[in-house]
Coordinates of N, CA, C and O and ligand atoms in Angstrom, one line a residue:
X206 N 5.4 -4.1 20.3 CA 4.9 -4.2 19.0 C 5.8 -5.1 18.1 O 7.0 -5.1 18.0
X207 N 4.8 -5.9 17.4 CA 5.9 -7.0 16.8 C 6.3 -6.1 15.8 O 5.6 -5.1 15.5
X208 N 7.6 -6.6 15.1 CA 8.3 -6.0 13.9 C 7.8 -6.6 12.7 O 7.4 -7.8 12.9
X209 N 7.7 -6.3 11.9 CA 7.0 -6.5 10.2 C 7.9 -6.2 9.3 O 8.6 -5.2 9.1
X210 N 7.4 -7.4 8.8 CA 9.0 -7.8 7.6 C 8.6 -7.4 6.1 O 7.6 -8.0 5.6
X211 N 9.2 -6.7 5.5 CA 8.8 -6.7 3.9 C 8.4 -8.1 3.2 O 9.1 -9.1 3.3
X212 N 7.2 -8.0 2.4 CA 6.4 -9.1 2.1 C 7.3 -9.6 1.0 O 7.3 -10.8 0.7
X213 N 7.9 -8.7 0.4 CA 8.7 -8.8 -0.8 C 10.2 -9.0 -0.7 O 10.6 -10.0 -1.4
X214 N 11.2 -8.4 0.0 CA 12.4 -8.8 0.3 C 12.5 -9.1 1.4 O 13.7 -9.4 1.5
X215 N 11.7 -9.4 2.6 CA 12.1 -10.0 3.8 C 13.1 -8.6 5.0 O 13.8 -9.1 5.9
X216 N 13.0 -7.6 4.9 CA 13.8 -7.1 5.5 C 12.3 -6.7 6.7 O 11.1 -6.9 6.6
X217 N 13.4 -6.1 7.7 CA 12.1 -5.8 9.0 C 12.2 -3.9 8.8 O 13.1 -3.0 8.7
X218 N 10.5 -4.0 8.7 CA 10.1 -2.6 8.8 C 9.8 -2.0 9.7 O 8.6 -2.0 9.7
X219 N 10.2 -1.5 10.4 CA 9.6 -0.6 11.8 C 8.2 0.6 11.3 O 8.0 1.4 10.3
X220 N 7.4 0.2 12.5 CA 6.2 0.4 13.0 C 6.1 2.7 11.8 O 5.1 3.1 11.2
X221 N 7.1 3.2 11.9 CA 7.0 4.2 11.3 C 7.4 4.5 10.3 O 7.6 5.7 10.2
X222 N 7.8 3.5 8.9 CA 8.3 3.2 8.2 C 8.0 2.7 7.1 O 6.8 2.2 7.1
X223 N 8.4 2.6 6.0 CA 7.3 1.8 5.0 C 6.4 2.0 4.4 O 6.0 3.2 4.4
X224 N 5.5 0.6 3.3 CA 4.4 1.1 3.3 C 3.6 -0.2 3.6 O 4.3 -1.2 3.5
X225 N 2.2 -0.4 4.1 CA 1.1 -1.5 4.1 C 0.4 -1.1 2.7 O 0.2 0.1 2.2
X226 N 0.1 -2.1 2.3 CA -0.6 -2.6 1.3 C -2.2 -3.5 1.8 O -2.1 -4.4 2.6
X227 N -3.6 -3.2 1.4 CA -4.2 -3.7 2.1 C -5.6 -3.7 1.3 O -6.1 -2.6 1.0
X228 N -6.5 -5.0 1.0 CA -7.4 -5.0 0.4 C -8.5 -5.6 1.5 O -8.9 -6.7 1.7
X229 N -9.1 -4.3 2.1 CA -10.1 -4.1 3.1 C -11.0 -5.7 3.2 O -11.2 -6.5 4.0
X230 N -11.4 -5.4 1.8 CA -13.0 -6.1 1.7 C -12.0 -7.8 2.3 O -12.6 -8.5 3.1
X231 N -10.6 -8.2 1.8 CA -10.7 -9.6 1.8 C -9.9 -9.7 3.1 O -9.6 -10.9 3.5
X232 N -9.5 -8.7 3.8 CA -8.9 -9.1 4.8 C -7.2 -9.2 4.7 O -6.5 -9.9 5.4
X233 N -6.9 -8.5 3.7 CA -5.8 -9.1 3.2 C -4.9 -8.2 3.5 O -5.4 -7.0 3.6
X234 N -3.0 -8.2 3.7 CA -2.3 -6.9 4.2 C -0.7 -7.4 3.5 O -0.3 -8.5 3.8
X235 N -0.1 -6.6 2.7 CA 1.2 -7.0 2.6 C 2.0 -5.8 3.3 O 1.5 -4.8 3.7
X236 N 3.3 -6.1 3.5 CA 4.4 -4.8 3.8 C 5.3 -4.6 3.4 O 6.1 -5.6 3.3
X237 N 5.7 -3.4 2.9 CA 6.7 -3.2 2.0 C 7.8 -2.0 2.8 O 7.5 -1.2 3.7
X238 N 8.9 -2.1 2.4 CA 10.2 -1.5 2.9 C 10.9 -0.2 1.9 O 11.9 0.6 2.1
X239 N 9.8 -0.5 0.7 CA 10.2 0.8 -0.1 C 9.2 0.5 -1.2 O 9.0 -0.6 -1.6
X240 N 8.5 1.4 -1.5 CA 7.4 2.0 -2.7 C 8.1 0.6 -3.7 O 7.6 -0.5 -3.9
X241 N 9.0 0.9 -3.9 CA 9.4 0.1 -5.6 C 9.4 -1.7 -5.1 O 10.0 -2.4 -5.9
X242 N 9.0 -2.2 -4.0 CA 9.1 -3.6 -4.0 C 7.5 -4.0 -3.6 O 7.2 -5.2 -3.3
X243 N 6.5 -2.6 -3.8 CA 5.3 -3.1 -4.6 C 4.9 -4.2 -6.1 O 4.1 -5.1 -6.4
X244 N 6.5 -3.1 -6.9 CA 5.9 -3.7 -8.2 C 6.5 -4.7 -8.5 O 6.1 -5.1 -9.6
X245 N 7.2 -5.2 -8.2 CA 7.5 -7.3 -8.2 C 6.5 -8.0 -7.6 O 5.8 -8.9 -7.9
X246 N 6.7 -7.2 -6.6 CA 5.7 -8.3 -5.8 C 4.0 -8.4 -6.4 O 3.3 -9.4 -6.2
X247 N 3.3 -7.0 -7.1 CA 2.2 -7.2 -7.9 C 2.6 -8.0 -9.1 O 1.7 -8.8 -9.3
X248 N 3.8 -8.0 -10.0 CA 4.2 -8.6 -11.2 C 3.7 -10.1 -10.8 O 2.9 -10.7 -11.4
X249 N 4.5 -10.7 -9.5 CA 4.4 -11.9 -9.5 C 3.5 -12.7 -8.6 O 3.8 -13.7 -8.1
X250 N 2.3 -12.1 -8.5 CA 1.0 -12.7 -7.6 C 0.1 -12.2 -7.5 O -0.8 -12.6 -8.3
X251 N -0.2 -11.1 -6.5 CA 0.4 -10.7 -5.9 C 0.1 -11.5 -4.5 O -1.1 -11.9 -4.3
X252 N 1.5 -11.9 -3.3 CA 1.3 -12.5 -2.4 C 0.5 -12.0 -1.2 O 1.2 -11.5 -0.4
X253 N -0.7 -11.9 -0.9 CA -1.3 -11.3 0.5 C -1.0 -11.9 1.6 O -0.7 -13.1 1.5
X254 N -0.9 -11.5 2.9 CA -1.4 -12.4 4.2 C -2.5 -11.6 4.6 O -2.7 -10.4 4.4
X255 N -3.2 -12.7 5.3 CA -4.1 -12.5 5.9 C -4.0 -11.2 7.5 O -3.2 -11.4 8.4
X256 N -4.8 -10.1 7.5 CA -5.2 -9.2 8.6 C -5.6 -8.1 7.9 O -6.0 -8.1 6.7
X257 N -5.4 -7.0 8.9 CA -6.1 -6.1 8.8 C -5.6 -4.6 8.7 O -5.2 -4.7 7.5
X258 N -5.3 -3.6 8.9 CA -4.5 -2.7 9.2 C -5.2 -2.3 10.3 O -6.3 -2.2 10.6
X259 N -3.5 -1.8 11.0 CA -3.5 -1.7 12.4 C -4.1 -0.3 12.3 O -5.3 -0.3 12.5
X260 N -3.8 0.2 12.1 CA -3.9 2.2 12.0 C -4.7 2.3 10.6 O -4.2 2.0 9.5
X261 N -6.1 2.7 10.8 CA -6.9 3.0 9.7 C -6.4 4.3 9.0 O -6.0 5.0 9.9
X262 N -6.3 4.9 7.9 CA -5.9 6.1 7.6 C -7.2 6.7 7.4 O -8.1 5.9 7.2
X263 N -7.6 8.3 7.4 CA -8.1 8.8 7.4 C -9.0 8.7 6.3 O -8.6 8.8 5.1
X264 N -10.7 8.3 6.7 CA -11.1 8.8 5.1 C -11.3 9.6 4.3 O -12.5 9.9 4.4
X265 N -10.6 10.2 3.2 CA -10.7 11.2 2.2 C -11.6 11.1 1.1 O -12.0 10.0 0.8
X266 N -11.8 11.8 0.7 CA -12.5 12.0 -0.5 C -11.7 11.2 -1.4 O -12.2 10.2 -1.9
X267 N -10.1 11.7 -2.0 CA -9.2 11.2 -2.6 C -9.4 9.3 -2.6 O -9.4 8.5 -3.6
X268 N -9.6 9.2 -1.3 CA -9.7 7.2 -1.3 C -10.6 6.8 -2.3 O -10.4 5.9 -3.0
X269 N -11.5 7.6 -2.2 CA -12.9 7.3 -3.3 C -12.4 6.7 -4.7 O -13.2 6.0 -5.2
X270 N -11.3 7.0 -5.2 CA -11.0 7.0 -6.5 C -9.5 6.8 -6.3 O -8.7 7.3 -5.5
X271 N -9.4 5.6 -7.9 CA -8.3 5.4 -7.9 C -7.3 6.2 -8.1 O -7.7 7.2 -8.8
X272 N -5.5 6.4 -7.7 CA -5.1 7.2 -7.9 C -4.5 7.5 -9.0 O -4.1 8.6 -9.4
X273 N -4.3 5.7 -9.7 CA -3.8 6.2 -11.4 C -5.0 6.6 -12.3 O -5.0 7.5 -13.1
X274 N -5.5 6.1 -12.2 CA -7.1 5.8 -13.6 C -8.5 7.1 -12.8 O -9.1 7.9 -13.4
X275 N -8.6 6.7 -11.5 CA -9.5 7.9 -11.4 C -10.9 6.9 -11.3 O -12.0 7.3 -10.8
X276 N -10.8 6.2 -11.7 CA -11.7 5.1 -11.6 C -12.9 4.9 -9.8 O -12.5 4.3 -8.8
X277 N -14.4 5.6 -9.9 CA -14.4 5.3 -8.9 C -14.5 4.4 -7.7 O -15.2 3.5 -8.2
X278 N -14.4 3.9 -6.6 CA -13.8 2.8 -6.3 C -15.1 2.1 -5.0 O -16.0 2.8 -4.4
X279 N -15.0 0.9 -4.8 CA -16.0 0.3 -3.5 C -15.1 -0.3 -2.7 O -13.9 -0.1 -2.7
X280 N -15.7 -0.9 -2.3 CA -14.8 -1.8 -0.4 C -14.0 -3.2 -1.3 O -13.6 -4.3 -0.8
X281 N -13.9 -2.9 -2.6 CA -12.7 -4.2 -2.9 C -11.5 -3.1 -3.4 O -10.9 -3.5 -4.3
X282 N -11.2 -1.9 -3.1 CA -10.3 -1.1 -3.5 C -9.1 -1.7 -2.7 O -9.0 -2.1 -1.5
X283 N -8.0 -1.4 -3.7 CA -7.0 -1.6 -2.9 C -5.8 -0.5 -1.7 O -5.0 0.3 -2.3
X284 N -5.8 -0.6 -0.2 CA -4.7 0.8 -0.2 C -3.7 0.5 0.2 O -3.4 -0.6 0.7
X285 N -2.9 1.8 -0.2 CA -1.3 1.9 0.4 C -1.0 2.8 1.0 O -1.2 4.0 0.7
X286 N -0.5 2.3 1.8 CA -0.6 3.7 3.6 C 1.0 3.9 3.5 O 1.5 2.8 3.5
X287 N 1.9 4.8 3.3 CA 2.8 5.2 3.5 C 3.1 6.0 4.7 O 2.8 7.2 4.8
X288 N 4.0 4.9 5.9 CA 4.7 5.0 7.2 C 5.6 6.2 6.9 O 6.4 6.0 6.0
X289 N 5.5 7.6 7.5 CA 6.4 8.4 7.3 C 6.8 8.7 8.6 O 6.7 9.9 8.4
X290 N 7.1 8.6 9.7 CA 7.6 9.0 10.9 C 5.9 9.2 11.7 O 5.1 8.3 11.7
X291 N 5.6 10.4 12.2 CA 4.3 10.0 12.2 C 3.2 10.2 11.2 O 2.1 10.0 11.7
X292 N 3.3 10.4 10.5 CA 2.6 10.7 8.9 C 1.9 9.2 8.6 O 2.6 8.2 8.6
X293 N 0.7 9.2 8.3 CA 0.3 8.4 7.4 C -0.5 8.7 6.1 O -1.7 8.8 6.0
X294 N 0.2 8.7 5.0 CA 0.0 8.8 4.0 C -1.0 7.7 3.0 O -0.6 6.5 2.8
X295 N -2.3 8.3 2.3 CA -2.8 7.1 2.0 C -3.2 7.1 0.8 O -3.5 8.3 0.4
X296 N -3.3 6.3 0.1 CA -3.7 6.2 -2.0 C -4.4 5.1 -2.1 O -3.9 4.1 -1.7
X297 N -5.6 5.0 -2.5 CA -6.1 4.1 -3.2 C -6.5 3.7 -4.4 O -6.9 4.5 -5.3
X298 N -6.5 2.5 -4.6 CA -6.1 2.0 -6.2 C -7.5 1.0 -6.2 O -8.2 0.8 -5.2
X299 N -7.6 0.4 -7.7 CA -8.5 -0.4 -8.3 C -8.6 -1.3 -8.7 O -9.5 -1.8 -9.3
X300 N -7.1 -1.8 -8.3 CA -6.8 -3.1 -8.9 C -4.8 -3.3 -8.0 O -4.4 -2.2 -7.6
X301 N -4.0 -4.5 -7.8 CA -2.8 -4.1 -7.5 C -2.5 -4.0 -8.8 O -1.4 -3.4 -9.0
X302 N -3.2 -4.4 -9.9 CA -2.2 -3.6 -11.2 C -1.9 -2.2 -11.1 O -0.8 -1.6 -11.2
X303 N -3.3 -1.6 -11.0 CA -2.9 -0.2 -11.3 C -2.0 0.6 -9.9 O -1.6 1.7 -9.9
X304 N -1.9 -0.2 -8.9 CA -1.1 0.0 -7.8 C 0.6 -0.1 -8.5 O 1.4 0.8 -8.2
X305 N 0.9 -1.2 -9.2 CA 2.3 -1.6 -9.5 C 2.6 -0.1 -10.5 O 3.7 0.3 -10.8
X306 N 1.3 0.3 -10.9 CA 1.5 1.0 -12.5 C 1.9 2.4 -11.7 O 2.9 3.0 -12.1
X307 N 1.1 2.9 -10.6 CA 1.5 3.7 -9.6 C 2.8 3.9 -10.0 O 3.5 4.5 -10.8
X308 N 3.2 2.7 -8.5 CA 4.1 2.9 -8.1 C 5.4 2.3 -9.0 O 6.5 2.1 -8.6
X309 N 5.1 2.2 -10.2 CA 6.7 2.1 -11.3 C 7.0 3.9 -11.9 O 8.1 4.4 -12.1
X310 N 6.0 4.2 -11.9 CA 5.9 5.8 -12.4 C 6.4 6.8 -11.5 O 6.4 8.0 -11.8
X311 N 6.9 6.2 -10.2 CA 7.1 7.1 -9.0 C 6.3 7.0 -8.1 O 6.8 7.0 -7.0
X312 N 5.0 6.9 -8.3 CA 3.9 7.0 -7.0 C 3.5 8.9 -6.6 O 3.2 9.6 -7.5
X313 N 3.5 9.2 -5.7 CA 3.1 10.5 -5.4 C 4.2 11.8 -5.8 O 3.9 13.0 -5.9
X314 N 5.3 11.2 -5.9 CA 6.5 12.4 -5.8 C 7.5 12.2 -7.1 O 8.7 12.4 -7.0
X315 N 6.6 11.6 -8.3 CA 6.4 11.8 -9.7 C 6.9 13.4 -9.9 O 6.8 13.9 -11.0
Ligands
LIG59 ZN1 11.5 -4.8 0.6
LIG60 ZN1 -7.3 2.2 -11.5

């Protein structure tokens, strides 16, 4: 399995680790090495690459709706899968703004 580098500081994330970043409808996937190097990287682009997520996360009810605003959400939502050893943790958002707004406030453990 190739190694995947944080989209934002360049460091390598292992496969259980991290989080992906990923806006289904365009194809698009960033990776991140810690929650808080979301919100630069939304401040200042935000940069996508092109794919897909490897490991679909489960779909919840919760995905439906964004996780700051509540806003409900279609196939241009954006998610963030949090790599926890085997855990995949998943939030979806309505914009990467309200993703950065997340995750400057803490994210889930607020
Ligand atoms: Zn990083
Ligand atoms: Zn929202």
């Amino acid at each position: 399995m190739s190694t995947l580098r944080c989209t934002w500081c360049g460091v390598d994330v292992g496969p259980d680790e991290g989080y992906r970043a990923a806006e289904q409808a365009g194809e698009r996937l960033a990776t991140f090495c810690r929650l808080e190097h979301t919100v630069p990287w939304a401040i200042q682009g935000p940069h996508w690459e092109a794919g897909t997520l490897a490991e679909q996360p489960r779909e919840e009810p919760a995905l439906s709706e964004c996780a700051h605003c509540g806003a409900a959400l279609d196939d241009t939502r954006v998610l963030l899968v949090h790599h926890r050893g085997e855990y995949r943790i998943a939030d979806a958002f309505c914009t990467t703004d309200h993703l950065r707004a997340w995750a400057s406030a803490g994210g889930r453990w607020r």
